[in-house]
Amino acid sequence: MLRVVPFEQGSASMKQRLGGKGANLAEMTKVGLPVPPGFTITTDVCRAYYAAGGQLPDGLFEETMTAMRGLEEAKGERFGDPSKPLLVSVRSGSVTSMPGMMDTILNLGLSDETVEGLARATGDARFAYDCYRRLIQMFGNVVFDLESFHFEFLLQRAKQRLGIEQDHQMTADAWSALIDEYKAVIVKHTGLSFPQQAEEQLKLAIEAVFRSWNNHRARIYRSIHHIPDEQGTAVNIQSMVFGNMGADCGTGVVFTRNPSTGENVLYGEFLMNAQGEDVVAGVRTPMPIAKLEEEQPEVYKQLVSAAMKLERHYRDMQDIEFTVEKGKLYLLQTRNGKRTAQAAVQLAVVFVKEGTITKEEAIQRIEPFHLDQLLHRAIDPASRPDVLAAGLPASPGAATGQAVFDADTAEAWSRAGKKVILVRSETTPEDIHGVLAAEGVLTSRGGMTSHAAVVARGMGKPCVCGCEPIRLRDRAFEVAAADKVTATIAEGEWISIDGATGRVIRGVVQLREPEMTAELEELLGWADDIRRLQVYTNADTPEDAVKARGFGAEGIGLCRTEHMFMSPDRMPVVRGMILADTPEERASALAQLLPMQQGDFEGIFRAMEGLPVTIRLLDPPLHEFLPNVEELAVQHAQMMLQQAADSAERQQVEKLLRKVRSLHEMNPMLGTRGCRLGLIHPEIYEMQVEAIFRAALQCLNEQIDVRPDIMIPLVGHAAELKLMRELVDRVAAEVLGEQQHALHYRVGTMIEVPRAAITAGSIANHADFFSFGTNDLTQMTLGYSRDDAEGKFLSHYVESKLLPSNPFQVLDREGVGMLIRWAAEQGKAVKPQLKTGVCGEHGGDKESIFFCHAEGLDYVSCSPYRVPLARIAAAQAALALGDAPPVRPAEPVQSA
Ligand code: ADP
Ligand code: MG
Ligand code: MG
């Protein structure tokens, strides 16, 4: 077991053991960049700690102290020595970056005695006490689990008493007095006193880092981001450098390129005379990095050259933490920078053009769900929003919601189905569930690298930060201009934020549909060359079809015809059809619907010229088109009270009520729907099929290449499909007549009932294609009704790890996936040319797309906005899993 590794002995390749931070500190040391000396206690030790029930392994502390001797030598200082005290930071560092999840302790090694030594050695008592009070606060927070506000409150009170605003106005005496209060707070709340022995501090801090791996917020973060619990964290112990020693000191964060747009400029912030977390905590609003060039040109030059060196070394945009101590630059961290979707695409393409990475690497670097963010809506430039204030554009995308002022309310309201914008002065890791629940985040303080900004960017949520004109009040915020309050927004009022420009807007705004950039087109073109899976779209209207085609859809995998029945002008006709007393009445209603449907299909065929269009015949139970039975009953009762004699109106309502009641089913999802409807009321499907072929014929006559695929829903038995196919072929022959040979059409089915999957061999005899309707297939395989599951027990199942993820979002490979595999194999064994695809929501999910690729399906179909995402994911699947579909000889199993 590797336990303690000095920076100069590690490297980036040891990330699993050293954690991301430790591995990169080692790598930077190796390439000769100025990193304060330190060492890493490995993730092996973390696992050993938990295996032993929360105990450091034997001899570990001794080994740690041996490594400390190395630091003492390098710095010419001694740990715990009052005359020349060595101070260190203790920093957690997991393998996968977990921003803001575990806190760092700075200035460890200070005590009542050594602080005096530090004051003498530096000749700066104010500085020494500042360091000490920070240590006590961080130590109290991390080791003793005391909430930071205990300390913040005392600091605020002290500043108020002294009539000062900023921390740096505090004098040595003021800090010294505050230190006594801090120590008293710890005693009061824990019964323990702040340890005065450096070694004891170190031991407690190491244990606290390991403990923090399992704290609540770390566990939440891991479960959101699917980080395994066994990964463990490393502990980095590093000698201190000080950004709080005066005006030629400071601390900052830079990205080697703009992480919002990808633009090639050094991007970041710097806070003079400050230490550690001051920048990210949003305590003061820092200055842009370009200002550093004016103030300390020499340091700026060092920074630029270090940044360029790191980017070249890692072949990716870097996010760098640095500190300047008395005009000298030190690097404290580097990692691949988190970026917006826009920047991710931009950078991937630019790095290929710069010759830094290959096209394949570029594709692999794209996080598919990021494209979802990229294709998010923006505020319509033509709209005239009521702009209240402007802050920093911290994470792009526009969002509208009701203002809420704490994370718990955000979560509760969002559970209740409301859209919320979380408004805070700044966010902390404790707010993470609120950020998750919100449409977007607005803060009044903090910069582009503050916690809120980083977390929102990571989650792809719009965010506006550091919006200083707003002031938080009790469950409201005020907007002030020139010290006058110009607006007040209370909890529950609607606001909008524009994370691309930083605007904060009153009310709901008009949003504009996203567009593809040239870089994205280029990247998607590379993906198309690599992927094997085709990408279709789910589209019910010509508009959606056009949009999806613009995003690169290669066909329609699911066109739901019921939506065509729902528009207000058609509802009366549809109802007339359902309520008809005689076959003649029904025929006349259907005759009215026919040209409407024909028009719909013509529109879609034109939009998808040359590409396959899969049209699903009517699927939902008929009562969905009728009014709600309870409302009708109430209306009827009121009429009975008001009208003595029978009125025509009342008779109408009575008739409707009777019909609705007669169509009522205990469990409509499992009732008369899908092909069952088509078998019981063949005239409805006949009309739809006639409309499809008339539309096709019309297009054919206009020289438009049409490729209709007719899809029969909810088949469970081969005999059902056999009958439905006969219906389709018969109507086709009638409508097309002579032209039947000019048109190539296919008839297939959705595989969405487990029995259909199991008997796929028989069903394939009557099908040209299988489209796996994974939404229903998941419901029926797991026996979950989606609406009930997602609202009630599913989150519990996922949180307690009974299920790895929501099976309606990520395909359940072990269950549903095996049905798909079986059905595809059986089907192809009977009909090698059988086309297979997925048209459930899973068609737009990366993991599920990987599965479809691995199983050798022909296509996935997803909503228009997800088409680009699916193109990338399909290419990533081909790169990760290889190109060839599986060869699994299958014995066809057929029953009558
Ligand atoms: P996080 O993972 O939250 O970024 P870090 O361990 O990077 O936590 O540390 C928090 C802050 O403290 C950062 O600004 C970092 O640069 C600073 N810091 C950490 N170690 C030292 C050190 N040895 N000297 C000076 N500043 C440090
Ligand atoms: Mg932190
Ligand atoms: Mg850091």
Short mmCIF file of N, CA and C in Angstrom, two decimals, residues 178-262:
data_model
loop_
_atom_site.label_atom_id
_atom_site.label_comp_id
_atom_site.label_asym_id
_atom_site.label_seq_id
_atom_site.Cartn_x
_atom_site.Cartn_y
_atom_site.Cartn_z
N LEU A 178 -10.53 39.20 18.88
CA LEU A 178 -11.47 38.30 18.22
C LEU A 178 -11.05 36.83 18.41
N ILE A 179 -9.74 36.60 18.39
CA ILE A 179 -9.23 35.24 18.58
C ILE A 179 -9.71 34.67 19.91
N ASP A 180 -9.70 35.51 20.95
CA ASP A 180 -10.19 35.04 22.25
C ASP A 180 -11.66 34.65 22.16
N GLU A 181 -12.44 35.47 21.44
CA GLU A 181 -13.87 35.15 21.30
C GLU A 181 -14.06 33.86 20.51
N TYR A 182 -13.25 33.69 19.47
CA TYR A 182 -13.35 32.46 18.65
C TYR A 182 -13.08 31.23 19.51
N LYS A 183 -12.02 31.32 20.31
CA LYS A 183 -11.66 30.16 21.13
C LYS A 183 -12.79 29.86 22.12
N ALA A 184 -13.39 30.93 22.64
CA ALA A 184 -14.48 30.74 23.61
C ALA A 184 -15.69 30.08 22.94
N VAL A 185 -15.95 30.45 21.68
CA VAL A 185 -17.08 29.84 20.97
C VAL A 185 -16.88 28.33 20.84
N ILE A 186 -15.66 27.94 20.54
CA ILE A 186 -15.39 26.50 20.40
C ILE A 186 -15.63 25.80 21.73
N VAL A 187 -15.12 26.38 22.80
CA VAL A 187 -15.31 25.75 24.12
C VAL A 187 -16.81 25.67 24.43
N LYS A 188 -17.50 26.77 24.16
CA LYS A 188 -18.92 26.81 24.50
C LYS A 188 -19.72 25.72 23.77
N HIS A 189 -19.44 25.53 22.51
CA HIS A 189 -20.27 24.61 21.73
C HIS A 189 -19.79 23.17 21.74
N THR A 190 -18.51 22.95 22.03
CA THR A 190 -18.03 21.56 21.93
C THR A 190 -17.49 21.07 23.26
N GLY A 191 -17.24 21.98 24.20
CA GLY A 191 -16.64 21.57 25.46
C GLY A 191 -15.16 21.25 25.32
N LEU A 192 -14.63 21.45 24.11
CA LEU A 192 -13.21 21.17 23.88
C LEU A 192 -12.50 22.48 23.62
N SER A 193 -11.19 22.51 23.89
CA SER A 193 -10.51 23.75 23.56
C SER A 193 -9.68 23.56 22.30
N PHE A 194 -9.40 24.68 21.66
CA PHE A 194 -8.62 24.63 20.42
C PHE A 194 -7.24 24.09 20.74
N PRO A 195 -6.82 23.00 20.06
CA PRO A 195 -5.56 22.34 20.43
C PRO A 195 -4.34 23.23 20.19
N GLN A 196 -3.44 23.26 21.17
CA GLN A 196 -2.26 24.11 21.08
C GLN A 196 -1.04 23.38 20.53
N GLN A 197 -1.12 22.05 20.45
CA GLN A 197 0.01 21.28 19.92
C GLN A 197 -0.14 21.11 18.41
N ALA A 198 0.92 21.50 17.67
CA ALA A 198 0.85 21.41 16.21
C ALA A 198 0.56 19.98 15.75
N GLU A 199 1.21 19.01 16.37
CA GLU A 199 1.03 17.62 15.92
C GLU A 199 -0.40 17.15 16.14
N GLU A 200 -0.98 17.60 17.26
CA GLU A 200 -2.36 17.19 17.52
C GLU A 200 -3.29 17.82 16.48
N GLN A 201 -3.03 19.08 16.16
CA GLN A 201 -3.83 19.75 15.12
C GLN A 201 -3.77 18.95 13.82
N LEU A 202 -2.56 18.53 13.48
CA LEU A 202 -2.38 17.84 12.21
C LEU A 202 -3.15 16.51 12.19
N LYS A 203 -3.04 15.78 13.28
CA LYS A 203 -3.70 14.48 13.33
C LYS A 203 -5.22 14.65 13.22
N LEU A 204 -5.75 15.60 14.00
CA LEU A 204 -7.20 15.83 13.96
C LEU A 204 -7.65 16.27 12.56
N ALA A 205 -6.81 17.09 11.92
CA ALA A 205 -7.19 17.59 10.59
C ALA A 205 -7.22 16.47 9.56
N ILE A 206 -6.22 15.59 9.61
CA ILE A 206 -6.19 14.46 8.66
C ILE A 206 -7.44 13.61 8.84
N GLU A 207 -7.76 13.31 10.08
CA GLU A 207 -8.94 12.49 10.33
C GLU A 207 -10.21 13.19 9.85
N ALA A 208 -10.22 14.51 10.04
CA ALA A 208 -11.43 15.26 9.62
C ALA A 208 -11.61 15.18 8.11
N VAL A 209 -10.51 15.22 7.36
CA VAL A 209 -10.63 15.11 5.90
C VAL A 209 -11.23 13.76 5.54
N PHE A 210 -10.71 12.71 6.13
CA PHE A 210 -11.25 11.38 5.81
C PHE A 210 -12.73 11.30 6.21
N ARG A 211 -13.05 11.86 7.39
CA ARG A 211 -14.46 11.85 7.82
C ARG A 211 -15.34 12.58 6.83
N SER A 212 -14.81 13.70 6.33
CA SER A 212 -15.64 14.56 5.47
C SER A 212 -16.02 13.86 4.17
N TRP A 213 -15.28 12.82 3.81
CA TRP A 213 -15.63 12.05 2.61
C TRP A 213 -17.06 11.52 2.71
N ASN A 214 -17.48 11.31 3.95
CA ASN A 214 -18.81 10.72 4.14
C ASN A 214 -19.83 11.69 4.69
N ASN A 215 -19.54 13.00 4.64
CA ASN A 215 -20.56 13.90 5.16
C ASN A 215 -21.72 14.03 4.17
N HIS A 216 -22.78 14.63 4.65
CA HIS A 216 -24.03 14.63 3.91
C HIS A 216 -23.88 15.24 2.52
N ARG A 217 -23.27 16.43 2.46
CA ARG A 217 -23.24 17.10 1.16
C ARG A 217 -22.31 16.38 0.18
N ALA A 218 -21.25 15.76 0.71
CA ALA A 218 -20.36 14.99 -0.18
C ALA A 218 -21.11 13.80 -0.75
N ARG A 219 -21.91 13.18 0.10
CA ARG A 219 -22.65 12.01 -0.39
C ARG A 219 -23.67 12.42 -1.45
N ILE A 220 -24.35 13.54 -1.22
CA ILE A 220 -25.32 14.02 -2.22
C ILE A 220 -24.61 14.29 -3.54
N TYR A 221 -23.49 14.99 -3.44
CA TYR A 221 -22.76 15.34 -4.68
C TYR A 221 -22.36 14.07 -5.42
N ARG A 222 -21.88 13.09 -4.67
CA ARG A 222 -21.47 11.84 -5.32
C ARG A 222 -22.64 11.14 -6.00
N SER A 223 -23.78 11.18 -5.32
CA SER A 223 -24.89 10.46 -5.94
C SER A 223 -25.39 11.19 -7.18
N ILE A 224 -25.37 12.53 -7.16
CA ILE A 224 -25.78 13.26 -8.37
C ILE A 224 -24.84 12.95 -9.53
N HIS A 225 -23.56 12.89 -9.22
CA HIS A 225 -22.58 12.77 -10.30
C HIS A 225 -22.07 11.34 -10.49
N HIS A 226 -22.75 10.40 -9.86
CA HIS A 226 -22.38 8.98 -10.01
C HIS A 226 -20.91 8.71 -9.73
N ILE A 227 -20.43 9.25 -8.60
CA ILE A 227 -19.05 8.99 -8.20
C ILE A 227 -19.09 7.86 -7.16
N PRO A 228 -18.32 6.80 -7.37
CA PRO A 228 -18.41 5.68 -6.42
C PRO A 228 -17.91 6.04 -5.02
N ASP A 229 -18.57 5.51 -4.01
CA ASP A 229 -18.19 5.79 -2.63
C ASP A 229 -16.79 5.25 -2.30
N GLU A 230 -16.38 4.19 -2.99
CA GLU A 230 -15.09 3.56 -2.65
C GLU A 230 -13.90 4.37 -3.15
N GLN A 231 -14.16 5.37 -3.98
CA GLN A 231 -13.05 6.11 -4.56
C GLN A 231 -12.16 6.72 -3.48
N GLY A 232 -12.76 7.28 -2.45
CA GLY A 232 -12.01 7.84 -1.34
C GLY A 232 -11.31 9.14 -1.69
N THR A 233 -10.86 9.83 -0.65
CA THR A 233 -10.17 11.09 -0.88
C THR A 233 -8.73 10.97 -0.40
N ALA A 234 -7.86 11.75 -1.01
CA ALA A 234 -6.50 11.87 -0.51
C ALA A 234 -6.43 13.11 0.39
N VAL A 235 -5.32 13.25 1.12
CA VAL A 235 -5.11 14.45 1.93
C VAL A 235 -3.79 15.07 1.47
N ASN A 236 -3.85 16.35 1.14
CA ASN A 236 -2.63 17.04 0.73
C ASN A 236 -2.18 17.95 1.86
N ILE A 237 -0.91 17.82 2.20
CA ILE A 237 -0.35 18.68 3.25
C ILE A 237 0.75 19.49 2.60
N GLN A 238 0.60 20.79 2.69
CA GLN A 238 1.47 21.65 1.88
C GLN A 238 1.90 22.86 2.70
N SER A 239 3.18 23.21 2.57
CA SER A 239 3.64 24.38 3.31
C SER A 239 2.93 25.63 2.79
N MET A 240 2.68 26.56 3.70
CA MET A 240 1.88 27.74 3.36
C MET A 240 2.70 28.79 2.60
N VAL A 241 2.00 29.45 1.68
CA VAL A 241 2.48 30.74 1.19
C VAL A 241 1.37 31.74 1.50
N PHE A 242 1.75 33.03 1.60
CA PHE A 242 0.78 33.98 2.15
C PHE A 242 0.43 35.10 1.18
N GLY A 243 -0.86 35.20 0.91
CA GLY A 243 -1.33 36.28 0.05
C GLY A 243 -1.85 37.45 0.87
N ASN A 244 -1.76 37.29 2.18
CA ASN A 244 -2.34 38.33 3.05
C ASN A 244 -1.26 39.08 3.82
N MET A 245 -0.08 39.27 3.19
CA MET A 245 1.01 39.98 3.88
C MET A 245 1.13 41.43 3.45
N GLY A 246 0.18 41.92 2.67
CA GLY A 246 0.27 43.32 2.27
C GLY A 246 -0.16 43.53 0.83
N ALA A 247 0.12 44.75 0.33
CA ALA A 247 -0.41 45.15 -0.97
C ALA A 247 0.29 44.47 -2.14
N ASP A 248 1.51 43.91 -1.91
CA ASP A 248 2.17 43.20 -3.01
C ASP A 248 1.86 41.69 -2.92
N CYS A 249 0.76 41.40 -2.24
CA CYS A 249 0.35 40.00 -2.07
C CYS A 249 -1.10 39.86 -2.50
N GLY A 250 -1.49 38.62 -2.66
CA GLY A 250 -2.90 38.39 -2.98
C GLY A 250 -3.11 36.97 -3.44
N THR A 251 -4.35 36.68 -3.78
CA THR A 251 -4.66 35.34 -4.22
C THR A 251 -5.68 35.41 -5.34
N GLY A 252 -5.64 34.43 -6.23
CA GLY A 252 -6.55 34.50 -7.37
C GLY A 252 -6.79 33.17 -8.04
N VAL A 253 -7.68 33.21 -8.99
CA VAL A 253 -8.04 32.05 -9.80
C VAL A 253 -8.02 32.49 -11.26
N VAL A 254 -7.36 31.72 -12.12
CA VAL A 254 -7.44 32.02 -13.55
C VAL A 254 -7.77 30.78 -14.37
N PHE A 255 -8.47 31.02 -15.44
CA PHE A 255 -8.68 30.01 -16.47
C PHE A 255 -7.80 30.41 -17.65
N THR A 256 -7.23 29.42 -18.32
CA THR A 256 -6.34 29.77 -19.43
C THR A 256 -7.13 30.31 -20.63
N ARG A 257 -8.44 30.01 -20.68
CA ARG A 257 -9.31 30.62 -21.70
C ARG A 257 -10.63 30.97 -21.02
N ASN A 258 -11.41 31.73 -21.70
CA ASN A 258 -12.70 32.10 -21.13
C ASN A 258 -13.61 30.86 -21.04
N PRO A 259 -13.97 30.43 -19.81
CA PRO A 259 -14.73 29.18 -19.68
C PRO A 259 -16.19 29.32 -20.08
N SER A 260 -16.65 30.53 -20.36
CA SER A 260 -18.03 30.70 -20.83
C SER A 260 -18.12 30.62 -22.34
N THR A 261 -17.11 31.23 -23.02
CA THR A 261 -17.19 31.30 -24.48
C THR A 261 -16.09 30.50 -25.17
N GLY A 262 -15.03 30.18 -24.44
CA GLY A 262 -13.91 29.49 -25.05
C GLY A 262 -12.89 30.44 -25.67
#
